[in-house]
mmCIF file of C-alpha atoms in Angstrom:
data_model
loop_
_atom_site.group_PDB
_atom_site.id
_atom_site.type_symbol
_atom_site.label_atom_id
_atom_site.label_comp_id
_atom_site.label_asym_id
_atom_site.label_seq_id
_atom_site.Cartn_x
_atom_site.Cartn_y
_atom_site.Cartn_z
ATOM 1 C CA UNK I 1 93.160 119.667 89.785
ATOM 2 C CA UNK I 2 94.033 116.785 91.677
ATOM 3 C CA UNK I 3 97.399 117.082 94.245
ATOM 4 C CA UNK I 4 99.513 113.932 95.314
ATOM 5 C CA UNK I 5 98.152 115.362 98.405
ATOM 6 C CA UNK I 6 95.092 114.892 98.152
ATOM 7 C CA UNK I 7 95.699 111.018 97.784
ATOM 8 C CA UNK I 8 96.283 107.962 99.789
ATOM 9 C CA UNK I 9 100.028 107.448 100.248
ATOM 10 C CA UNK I 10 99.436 104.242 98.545
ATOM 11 C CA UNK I 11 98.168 106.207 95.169
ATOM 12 C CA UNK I 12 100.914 108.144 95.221
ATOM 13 C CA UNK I 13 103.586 105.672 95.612
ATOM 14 C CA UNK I 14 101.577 103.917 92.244
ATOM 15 C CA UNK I 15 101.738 107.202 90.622
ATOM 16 C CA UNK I 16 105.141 107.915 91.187
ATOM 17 C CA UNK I 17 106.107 104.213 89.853
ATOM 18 C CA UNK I 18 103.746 104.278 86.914
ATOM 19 C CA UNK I 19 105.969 107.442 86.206
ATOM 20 C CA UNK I 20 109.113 106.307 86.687
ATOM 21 C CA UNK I 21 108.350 103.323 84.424
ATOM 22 C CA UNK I 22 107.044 106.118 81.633
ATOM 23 C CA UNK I 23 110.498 107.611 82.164
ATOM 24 C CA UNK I 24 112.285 104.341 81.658
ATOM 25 C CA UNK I 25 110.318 103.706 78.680
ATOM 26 C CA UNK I 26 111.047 106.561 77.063
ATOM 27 C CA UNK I 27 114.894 106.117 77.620
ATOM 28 C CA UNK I 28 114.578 102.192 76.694
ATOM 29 C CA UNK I 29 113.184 103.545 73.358
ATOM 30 C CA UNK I 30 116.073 106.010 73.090
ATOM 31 C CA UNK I 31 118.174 103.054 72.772
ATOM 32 C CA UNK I 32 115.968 101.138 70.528
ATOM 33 C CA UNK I 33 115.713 103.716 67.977
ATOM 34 C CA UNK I 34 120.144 104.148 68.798
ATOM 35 C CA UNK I 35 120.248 99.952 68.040
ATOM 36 C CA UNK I 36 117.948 99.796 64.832
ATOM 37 C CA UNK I 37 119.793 103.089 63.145
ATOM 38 C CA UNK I 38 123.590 101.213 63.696
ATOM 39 C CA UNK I 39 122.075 98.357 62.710
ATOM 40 C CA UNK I 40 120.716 99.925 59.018
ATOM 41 C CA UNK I 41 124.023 101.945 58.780
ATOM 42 C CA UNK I 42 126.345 98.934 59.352
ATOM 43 C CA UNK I 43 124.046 97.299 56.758
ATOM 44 C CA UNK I 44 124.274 99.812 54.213
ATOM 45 C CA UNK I 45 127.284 100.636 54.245
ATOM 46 C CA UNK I 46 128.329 96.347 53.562
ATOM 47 C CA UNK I 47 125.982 96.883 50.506
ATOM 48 C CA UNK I 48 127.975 99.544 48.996
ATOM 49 C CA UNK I 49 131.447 99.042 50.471
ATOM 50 C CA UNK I 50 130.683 95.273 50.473
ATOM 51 C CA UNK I 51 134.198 94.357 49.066
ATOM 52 C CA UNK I 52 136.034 96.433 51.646
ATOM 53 C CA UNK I 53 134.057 94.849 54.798
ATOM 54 C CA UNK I 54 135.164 91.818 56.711
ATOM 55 C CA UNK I 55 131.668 90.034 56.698
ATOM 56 C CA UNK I 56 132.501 87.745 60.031
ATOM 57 C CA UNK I 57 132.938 91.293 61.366
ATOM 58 C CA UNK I 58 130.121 92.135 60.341
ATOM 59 C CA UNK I 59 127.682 89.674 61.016
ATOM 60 C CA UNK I 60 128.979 89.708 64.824
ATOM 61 C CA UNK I 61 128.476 93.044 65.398
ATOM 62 C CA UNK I 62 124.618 92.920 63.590
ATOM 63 C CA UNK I 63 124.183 90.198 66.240
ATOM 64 C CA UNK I 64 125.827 91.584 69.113
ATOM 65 C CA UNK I 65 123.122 94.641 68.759
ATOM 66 C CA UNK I 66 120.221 92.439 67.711
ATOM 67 C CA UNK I 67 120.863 90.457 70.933
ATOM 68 C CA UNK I 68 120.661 94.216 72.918
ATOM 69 C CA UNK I 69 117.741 95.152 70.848
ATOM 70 C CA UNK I 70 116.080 92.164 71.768
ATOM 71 C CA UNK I 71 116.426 92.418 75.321
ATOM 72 C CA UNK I 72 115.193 96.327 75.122
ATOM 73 C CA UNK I 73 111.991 95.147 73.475
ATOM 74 C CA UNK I 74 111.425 92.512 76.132
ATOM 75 C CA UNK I 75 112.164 95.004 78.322
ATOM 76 C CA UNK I 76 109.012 97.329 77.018
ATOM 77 C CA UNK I 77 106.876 94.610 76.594
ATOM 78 C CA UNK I 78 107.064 93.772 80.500
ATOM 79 C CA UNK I 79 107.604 97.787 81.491
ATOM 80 C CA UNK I 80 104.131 98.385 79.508
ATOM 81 C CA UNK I 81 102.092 95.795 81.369
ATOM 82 C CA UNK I 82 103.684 96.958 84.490
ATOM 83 C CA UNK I 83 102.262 100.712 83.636
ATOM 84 C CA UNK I 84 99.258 99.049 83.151
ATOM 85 C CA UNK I 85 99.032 96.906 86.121
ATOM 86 C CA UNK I 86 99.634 100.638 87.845
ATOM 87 C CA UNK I 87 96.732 102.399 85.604
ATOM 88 C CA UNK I 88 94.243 99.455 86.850
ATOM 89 C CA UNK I 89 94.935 99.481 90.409
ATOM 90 C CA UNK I 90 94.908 103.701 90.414
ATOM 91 C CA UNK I 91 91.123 103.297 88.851
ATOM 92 C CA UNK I 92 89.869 106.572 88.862
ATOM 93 C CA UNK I 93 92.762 108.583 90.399
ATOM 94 C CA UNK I 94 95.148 107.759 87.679
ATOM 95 C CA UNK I 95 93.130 110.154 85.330
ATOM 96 C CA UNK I 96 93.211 112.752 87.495
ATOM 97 C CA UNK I 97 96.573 112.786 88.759
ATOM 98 C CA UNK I 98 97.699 112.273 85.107
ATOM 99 C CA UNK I 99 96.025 115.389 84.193
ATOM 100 C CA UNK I 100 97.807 117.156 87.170
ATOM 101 C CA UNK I 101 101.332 115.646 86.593
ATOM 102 C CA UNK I 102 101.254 114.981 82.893
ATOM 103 C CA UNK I 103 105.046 115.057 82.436
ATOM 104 C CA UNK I 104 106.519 115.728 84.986
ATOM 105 C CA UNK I 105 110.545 114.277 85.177
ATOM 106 C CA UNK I 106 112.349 114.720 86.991
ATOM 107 C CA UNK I 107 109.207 114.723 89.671
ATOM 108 C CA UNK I 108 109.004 118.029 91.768
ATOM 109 C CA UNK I 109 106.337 116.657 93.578
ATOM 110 C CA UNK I 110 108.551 113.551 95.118
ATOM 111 C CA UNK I 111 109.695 116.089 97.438
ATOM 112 C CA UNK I 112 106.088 117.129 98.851
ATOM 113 C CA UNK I 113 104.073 116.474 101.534
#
């Protein structure tokens, strides 16, 4: 098994961001999933309390979150291609540290040598 030692400080720096933006992912996607359930509540509950809903209110909350959920999946799109920016300039070494390290948050090994 491969240690951040055992790599160039520049690897390890990669490593450490390519993790960080797995980390951020995974929290971005927290909030996604948070966004799209209010979303199908709000809209299932105006289909069967329609009568009782104020649809202005409505429709300005559904866009309020759309507008969030849109910038989350933008925000993804970009974090994705920057994990794979990291991948391609690790080459080999990203295999091998990511069999070391595989998930690893917060990262004990920020703190070694």
């Amino acid at each position: 098994m491969v240690s951040l030692n055992d790599v160039s400080e520049e690897e390890r720096v990669l490593f450490v961001q390519y993790k960080s933006l797995v980390y951020e992912a995974i929290e971005l996607s927290k909030r996604q999933y948070t966004y799209e359930k209010i979303i199908g509540l709000i809209q299932s509950s105006a289909r069967e309390y329609g009568a009782d809903f104020n649809f202005a209110t409505v429709e300005e909350i559904i866009l309020r979150c759309d507008v969030e959920l849109s910038s989350i999946r933008t925000t993804l799109i970009l974090n994705e291609l920057e994990q794979s920016k990291l991948i391609i300039k690790l080459g080999e070494t990203f295999a091998d540290l990511s069999e070391s390290y595989p998930d690893d948050f917060p990262f004990p090994f920020l703190t070694e040598g």
